[in-house]
PDB file of C-alpha atoms and ligand atoms in Angstrom:
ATOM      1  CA  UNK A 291       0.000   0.000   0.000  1.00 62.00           C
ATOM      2  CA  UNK A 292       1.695   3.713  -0.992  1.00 68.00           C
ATOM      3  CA  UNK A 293       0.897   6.207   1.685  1.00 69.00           C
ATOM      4  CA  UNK A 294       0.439   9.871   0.062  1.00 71.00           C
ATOM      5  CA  UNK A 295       0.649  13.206   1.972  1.00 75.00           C
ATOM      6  CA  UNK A 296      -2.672  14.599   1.938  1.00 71.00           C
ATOM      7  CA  UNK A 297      -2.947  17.753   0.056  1.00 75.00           C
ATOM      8  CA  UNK A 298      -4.749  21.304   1.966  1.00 71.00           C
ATOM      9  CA  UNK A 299      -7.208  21.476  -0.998  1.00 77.00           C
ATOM     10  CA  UNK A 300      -7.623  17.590  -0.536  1.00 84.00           C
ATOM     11  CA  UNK A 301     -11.417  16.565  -0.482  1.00 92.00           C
ATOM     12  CA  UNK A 302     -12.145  13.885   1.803  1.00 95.00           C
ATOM     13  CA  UNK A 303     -16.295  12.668   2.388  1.00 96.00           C
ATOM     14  CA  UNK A 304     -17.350  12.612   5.986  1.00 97.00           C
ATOM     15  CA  UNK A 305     -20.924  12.092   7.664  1.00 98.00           C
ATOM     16  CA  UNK A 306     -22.009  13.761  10.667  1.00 98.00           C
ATOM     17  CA  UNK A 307     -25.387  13.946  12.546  1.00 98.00           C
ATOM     18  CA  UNK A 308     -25.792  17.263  12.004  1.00 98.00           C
ATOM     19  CA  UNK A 309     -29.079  18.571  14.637  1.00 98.00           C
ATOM     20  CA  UNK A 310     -30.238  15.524  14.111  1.00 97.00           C
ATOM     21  CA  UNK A 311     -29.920  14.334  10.585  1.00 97.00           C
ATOM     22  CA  UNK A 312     -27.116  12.733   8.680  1.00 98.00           C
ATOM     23  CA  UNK A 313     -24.852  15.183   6.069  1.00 98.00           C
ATOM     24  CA  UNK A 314     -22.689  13.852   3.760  1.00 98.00           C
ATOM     25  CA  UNK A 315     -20.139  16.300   2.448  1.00 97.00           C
ATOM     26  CA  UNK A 316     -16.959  16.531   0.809  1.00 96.00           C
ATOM     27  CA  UNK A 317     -14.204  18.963   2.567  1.00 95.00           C
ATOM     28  CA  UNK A 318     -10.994  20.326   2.479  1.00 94.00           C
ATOM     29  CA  UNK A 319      -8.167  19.277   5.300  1.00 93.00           C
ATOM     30  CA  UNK A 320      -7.804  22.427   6.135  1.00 94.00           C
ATOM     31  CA  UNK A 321     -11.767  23.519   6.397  1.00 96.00           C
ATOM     32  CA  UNK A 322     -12.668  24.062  10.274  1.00 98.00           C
ATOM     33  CA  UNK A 323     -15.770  22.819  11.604  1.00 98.00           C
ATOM     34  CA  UNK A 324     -17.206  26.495  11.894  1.00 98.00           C
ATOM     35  CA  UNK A 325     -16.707  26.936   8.054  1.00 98.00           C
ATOM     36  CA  UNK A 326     -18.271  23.699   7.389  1.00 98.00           C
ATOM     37  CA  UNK A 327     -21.214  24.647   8.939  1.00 98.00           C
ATOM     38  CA  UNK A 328     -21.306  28.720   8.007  1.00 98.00           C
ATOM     39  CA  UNK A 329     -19.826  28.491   4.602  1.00 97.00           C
ATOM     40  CA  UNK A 330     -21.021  25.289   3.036  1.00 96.00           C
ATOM     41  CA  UNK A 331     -24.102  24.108   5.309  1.00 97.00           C
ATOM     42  CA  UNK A 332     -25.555  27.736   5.601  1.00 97.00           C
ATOM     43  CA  UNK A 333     -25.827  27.230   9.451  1.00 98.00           C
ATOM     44  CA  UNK A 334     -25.040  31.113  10.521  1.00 98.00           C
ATOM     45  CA  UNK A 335     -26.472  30.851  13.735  1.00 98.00           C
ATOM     46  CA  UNK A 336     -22.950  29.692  14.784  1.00 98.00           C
ATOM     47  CA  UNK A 337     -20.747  32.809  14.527  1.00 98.00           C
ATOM     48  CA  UNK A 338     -17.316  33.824  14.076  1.00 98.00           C
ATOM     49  CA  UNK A 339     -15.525  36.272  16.721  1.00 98.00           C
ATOM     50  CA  UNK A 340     -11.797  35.329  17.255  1.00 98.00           C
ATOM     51  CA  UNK A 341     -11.232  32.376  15.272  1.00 98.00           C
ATOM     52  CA  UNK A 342      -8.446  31.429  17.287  1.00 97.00           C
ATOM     53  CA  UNK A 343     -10.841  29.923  20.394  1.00 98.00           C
ATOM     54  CA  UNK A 344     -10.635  32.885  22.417  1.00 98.00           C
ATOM     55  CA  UNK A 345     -14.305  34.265  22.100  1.00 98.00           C
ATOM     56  CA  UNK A 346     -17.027  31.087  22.200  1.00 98.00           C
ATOM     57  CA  UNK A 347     -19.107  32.842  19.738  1.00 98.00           C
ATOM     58  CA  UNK A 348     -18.609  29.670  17.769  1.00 98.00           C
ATOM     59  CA  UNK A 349     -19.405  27.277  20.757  1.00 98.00           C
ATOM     60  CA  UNK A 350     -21.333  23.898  19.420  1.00 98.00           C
ATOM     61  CA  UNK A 351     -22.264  20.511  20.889  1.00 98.00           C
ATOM     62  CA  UNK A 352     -20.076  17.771  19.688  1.00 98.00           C
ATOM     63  CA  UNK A 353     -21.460  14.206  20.878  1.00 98.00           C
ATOM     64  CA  UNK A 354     -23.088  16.540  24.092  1.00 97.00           C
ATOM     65  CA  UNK A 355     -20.166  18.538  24.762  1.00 98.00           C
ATOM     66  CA  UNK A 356     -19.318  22.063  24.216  1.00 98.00           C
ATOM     67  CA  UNK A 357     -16.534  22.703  21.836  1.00 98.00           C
ATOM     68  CA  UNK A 358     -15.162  26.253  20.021  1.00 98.00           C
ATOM     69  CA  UNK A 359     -16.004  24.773  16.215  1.00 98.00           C
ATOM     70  CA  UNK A 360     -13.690  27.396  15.319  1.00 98.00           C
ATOM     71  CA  UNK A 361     -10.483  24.722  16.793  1.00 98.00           C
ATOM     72  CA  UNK A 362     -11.572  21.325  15.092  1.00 98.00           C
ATOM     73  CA  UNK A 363     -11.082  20.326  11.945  1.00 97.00           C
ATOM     74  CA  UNK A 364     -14.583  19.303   9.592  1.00 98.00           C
ATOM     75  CA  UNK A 365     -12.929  15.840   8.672  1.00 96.00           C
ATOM     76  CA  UNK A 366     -12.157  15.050  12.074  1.00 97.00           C
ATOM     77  CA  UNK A 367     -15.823  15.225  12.449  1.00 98.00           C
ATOM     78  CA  UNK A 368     -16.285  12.116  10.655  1.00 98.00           C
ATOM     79  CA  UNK A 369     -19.201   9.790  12.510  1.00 98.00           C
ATOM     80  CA  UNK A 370     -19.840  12.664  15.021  1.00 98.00           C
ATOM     81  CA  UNK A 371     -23.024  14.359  16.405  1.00 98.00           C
ATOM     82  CA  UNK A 372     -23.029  17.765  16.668  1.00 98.00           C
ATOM     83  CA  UNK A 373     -25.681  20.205  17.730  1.00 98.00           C
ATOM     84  CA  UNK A 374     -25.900  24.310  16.798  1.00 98.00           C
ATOM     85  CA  UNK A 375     -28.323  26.703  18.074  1.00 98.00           C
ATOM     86  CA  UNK A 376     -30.407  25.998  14.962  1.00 98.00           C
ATOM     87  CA  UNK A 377     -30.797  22.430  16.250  1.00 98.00           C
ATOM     88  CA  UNK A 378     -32.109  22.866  20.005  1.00 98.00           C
ATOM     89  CA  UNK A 379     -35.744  23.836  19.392  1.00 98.00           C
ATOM     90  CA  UNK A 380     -38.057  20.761  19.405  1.00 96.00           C
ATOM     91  CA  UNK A 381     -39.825  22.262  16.160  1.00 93.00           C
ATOM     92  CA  UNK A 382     -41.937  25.690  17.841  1.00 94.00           C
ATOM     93  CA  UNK A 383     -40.970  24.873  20.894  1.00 98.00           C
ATOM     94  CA  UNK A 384     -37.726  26.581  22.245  1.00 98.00           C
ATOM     95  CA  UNK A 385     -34.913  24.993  24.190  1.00 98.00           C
ATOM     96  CA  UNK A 386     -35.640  25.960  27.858  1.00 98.00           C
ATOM     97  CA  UNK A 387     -32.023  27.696  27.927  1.00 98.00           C
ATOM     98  CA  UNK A 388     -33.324  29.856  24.671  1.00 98.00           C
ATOM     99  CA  UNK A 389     -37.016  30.780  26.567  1.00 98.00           C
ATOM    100  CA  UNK A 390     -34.601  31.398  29.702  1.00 98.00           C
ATOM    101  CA  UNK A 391     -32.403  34.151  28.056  1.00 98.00           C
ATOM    102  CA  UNK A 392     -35.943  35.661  26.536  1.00 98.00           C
ATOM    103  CA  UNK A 393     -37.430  36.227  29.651  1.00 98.00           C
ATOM    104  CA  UNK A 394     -34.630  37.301  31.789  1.00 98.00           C
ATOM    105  CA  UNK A 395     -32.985  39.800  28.595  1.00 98.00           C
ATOM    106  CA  UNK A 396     -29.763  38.212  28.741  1.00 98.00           C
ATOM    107  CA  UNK A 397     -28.428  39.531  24.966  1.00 98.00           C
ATOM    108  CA  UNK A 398     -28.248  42.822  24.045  1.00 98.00           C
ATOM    109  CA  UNK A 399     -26.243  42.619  20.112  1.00 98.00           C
ATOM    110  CA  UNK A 400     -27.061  38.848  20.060  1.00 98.00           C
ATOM    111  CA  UNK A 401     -23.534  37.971  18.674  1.00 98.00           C
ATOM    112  CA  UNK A 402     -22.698  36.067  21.300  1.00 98.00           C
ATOM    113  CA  UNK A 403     -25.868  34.386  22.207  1.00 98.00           C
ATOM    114  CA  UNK A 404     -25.463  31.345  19.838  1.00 98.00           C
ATOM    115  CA  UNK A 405     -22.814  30.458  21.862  1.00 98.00           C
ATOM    116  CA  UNK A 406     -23.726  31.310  25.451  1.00 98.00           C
ATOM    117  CA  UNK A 407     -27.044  29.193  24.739  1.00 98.00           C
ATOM    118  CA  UNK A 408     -25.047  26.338  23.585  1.00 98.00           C
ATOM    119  CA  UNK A 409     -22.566  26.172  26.373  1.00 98.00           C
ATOM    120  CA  UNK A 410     -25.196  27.239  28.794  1.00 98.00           C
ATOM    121  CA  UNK A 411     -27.036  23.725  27.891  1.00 98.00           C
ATOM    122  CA  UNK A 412     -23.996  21.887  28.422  1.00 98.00           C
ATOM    123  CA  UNK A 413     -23.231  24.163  31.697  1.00 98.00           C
ATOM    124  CA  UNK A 414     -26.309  22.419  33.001  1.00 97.00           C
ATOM    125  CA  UNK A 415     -25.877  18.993  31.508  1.00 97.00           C
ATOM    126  CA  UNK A 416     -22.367  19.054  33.165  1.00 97.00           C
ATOM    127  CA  UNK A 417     -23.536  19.763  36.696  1.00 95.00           C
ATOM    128  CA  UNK A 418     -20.696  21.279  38.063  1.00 96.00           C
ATOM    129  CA  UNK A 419     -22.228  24.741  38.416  1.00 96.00           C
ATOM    130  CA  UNK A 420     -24.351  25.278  42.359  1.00 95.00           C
ATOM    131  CA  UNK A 421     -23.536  28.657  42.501  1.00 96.00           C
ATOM    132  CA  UNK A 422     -23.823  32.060  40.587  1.00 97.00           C
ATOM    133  CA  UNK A 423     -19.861  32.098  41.405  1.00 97.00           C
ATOM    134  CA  UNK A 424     -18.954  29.127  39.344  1.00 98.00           C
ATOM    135  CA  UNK A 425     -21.872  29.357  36.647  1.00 98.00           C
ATOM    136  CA  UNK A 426     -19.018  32.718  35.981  1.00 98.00           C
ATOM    137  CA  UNK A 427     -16.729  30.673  36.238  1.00 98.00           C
ATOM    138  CA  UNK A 428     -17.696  27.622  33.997  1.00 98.00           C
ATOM    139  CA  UNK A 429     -18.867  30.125  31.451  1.00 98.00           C
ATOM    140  CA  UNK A 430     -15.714  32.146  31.400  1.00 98.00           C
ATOM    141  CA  UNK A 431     -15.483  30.951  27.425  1.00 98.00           C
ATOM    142  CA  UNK A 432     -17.984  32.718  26.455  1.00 98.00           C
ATOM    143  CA  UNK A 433     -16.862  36.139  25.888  1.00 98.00           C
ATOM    144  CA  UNK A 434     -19.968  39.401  25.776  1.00 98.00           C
ATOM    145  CA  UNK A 435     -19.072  42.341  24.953  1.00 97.00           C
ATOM    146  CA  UNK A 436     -22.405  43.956  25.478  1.00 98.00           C
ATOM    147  CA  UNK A 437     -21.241  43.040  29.277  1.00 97.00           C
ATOM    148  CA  UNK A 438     -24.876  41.219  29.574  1.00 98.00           C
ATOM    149  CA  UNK A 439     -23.388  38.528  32.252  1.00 98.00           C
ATOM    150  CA  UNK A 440     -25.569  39.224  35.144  1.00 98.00           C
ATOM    151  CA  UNK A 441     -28.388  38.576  33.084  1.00 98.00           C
ATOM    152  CA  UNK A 442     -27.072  35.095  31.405  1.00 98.00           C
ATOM    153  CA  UNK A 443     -26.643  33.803  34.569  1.00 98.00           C
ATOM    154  CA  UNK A 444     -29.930  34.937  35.902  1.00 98.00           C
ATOM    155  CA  UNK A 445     -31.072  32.712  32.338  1.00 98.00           C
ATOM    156  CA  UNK A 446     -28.769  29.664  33.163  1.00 98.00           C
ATOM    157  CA  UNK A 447     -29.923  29.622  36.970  1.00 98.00           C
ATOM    158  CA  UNK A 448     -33.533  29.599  35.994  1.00 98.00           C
ATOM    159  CA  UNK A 449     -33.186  26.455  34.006  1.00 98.00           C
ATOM    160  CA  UNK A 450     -31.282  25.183  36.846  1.00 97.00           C
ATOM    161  CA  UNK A 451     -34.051  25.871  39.144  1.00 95.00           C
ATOM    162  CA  UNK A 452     -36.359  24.275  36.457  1.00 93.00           C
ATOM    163  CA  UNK A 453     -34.725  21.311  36.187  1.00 89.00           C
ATOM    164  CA  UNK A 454     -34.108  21.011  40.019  1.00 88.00           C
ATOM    165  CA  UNK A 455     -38.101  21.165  40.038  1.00 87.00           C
ATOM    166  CA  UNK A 456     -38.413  18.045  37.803  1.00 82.00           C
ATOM    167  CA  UNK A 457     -36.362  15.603  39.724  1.00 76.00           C
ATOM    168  CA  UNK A 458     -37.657  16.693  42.896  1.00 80.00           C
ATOM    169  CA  UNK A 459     -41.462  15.655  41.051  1.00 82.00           C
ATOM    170  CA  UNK A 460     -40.102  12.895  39.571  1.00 83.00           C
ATOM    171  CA  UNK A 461     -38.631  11.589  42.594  1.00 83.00           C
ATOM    172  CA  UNK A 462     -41.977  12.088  44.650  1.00 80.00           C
TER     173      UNK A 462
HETATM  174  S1  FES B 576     -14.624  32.216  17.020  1.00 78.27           S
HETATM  175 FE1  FES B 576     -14.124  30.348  17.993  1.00 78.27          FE
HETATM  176  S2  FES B 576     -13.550  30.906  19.986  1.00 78.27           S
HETATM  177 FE2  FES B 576     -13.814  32.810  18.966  1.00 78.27          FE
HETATM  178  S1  FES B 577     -24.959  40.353  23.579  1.00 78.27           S
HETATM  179 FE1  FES B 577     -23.549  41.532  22.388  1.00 78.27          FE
HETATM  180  S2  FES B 577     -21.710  40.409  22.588  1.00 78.27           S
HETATM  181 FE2  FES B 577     -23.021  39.444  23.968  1.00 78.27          FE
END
């Protein structure tokens, strides 16, 4: 068998469960995950700050965990699940993290808010975070530079609360 260097411009086919459905597409080595999904999927709900995972604007769910898109590679996606802000609604019905920064005002631009919501839903999946001090803390990523903090974590504690609610019924 001859190995070859791959090429930058390279194509290589990869599937991914993308919010839920399988997409086949043919990228680039060099393509990040973020372009994948803003320049050839049309997914612009994702956005682009830094580009050198400083920011979290670009924060998705990869297989249920919070990643900067902007830092992986699309064909290292291969067989992955990932999740954007475009796949968290169940149809009309909003992601309780999305409702949650509604009510409580927690965006003023928006730029950010993609990816506060999506590492906000992981925040809570994690469930590391009992205090307003380390929901900061744990969402340090996620840069704002409308300075609209005290209000995402207002958001993120209400879903805590929330969910808090349903074990406690469940468990009764
Ligand atoms: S755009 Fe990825 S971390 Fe800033
Ligand atoms: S709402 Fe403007 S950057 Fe966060």
């Amino acid at each position: 068998m001859t190995l070859r260097t791959l090429a930058p411009d390279d194509k290589i086919g990869i599937t991914i469960s993308l919010n839920g459905r399988p997409v086949q597409v043919e990228v680039d080595t060099a393509t990040t995950l973020l372009d994948l999904l803003r320049n050839h999927l049309a997914l612009t709900g994702t956005k682009k700050g830094c580009d050198h995972g400083q920011c979290g604007a670009c924060t998705v769910l990869i297989d249920g965990e919070r990643m900067n898109s902007c830092l992986k590679l699309a064909v290292m996606m291969d067989g992955r699940e990932i999740t954007t802000i475009e796949g968290l609604a169940e149809g009309d019905e909003l992601h309780p993290m999305q409702r949650a920064f509604i009510e409580r005002d927690a965006f003023q631009c928006g730029y950010c808010t993609p990816g506060q919501i999506c590492s906000a839903v992981a925040l809570v999946e994690e469930g590391h975070a009992h205090s307003r001090e380390q929901i900061r803390e744990l969402m340090s990523g996620n840069i704002c530079r409308c300075g609209a903090y005290p209000n995402i974590v207002d958001a993120i504690e209400d879903v805590m609360a929330e969910r808090r609610g349903q074990f406690r019924e469940a468990a009764e």
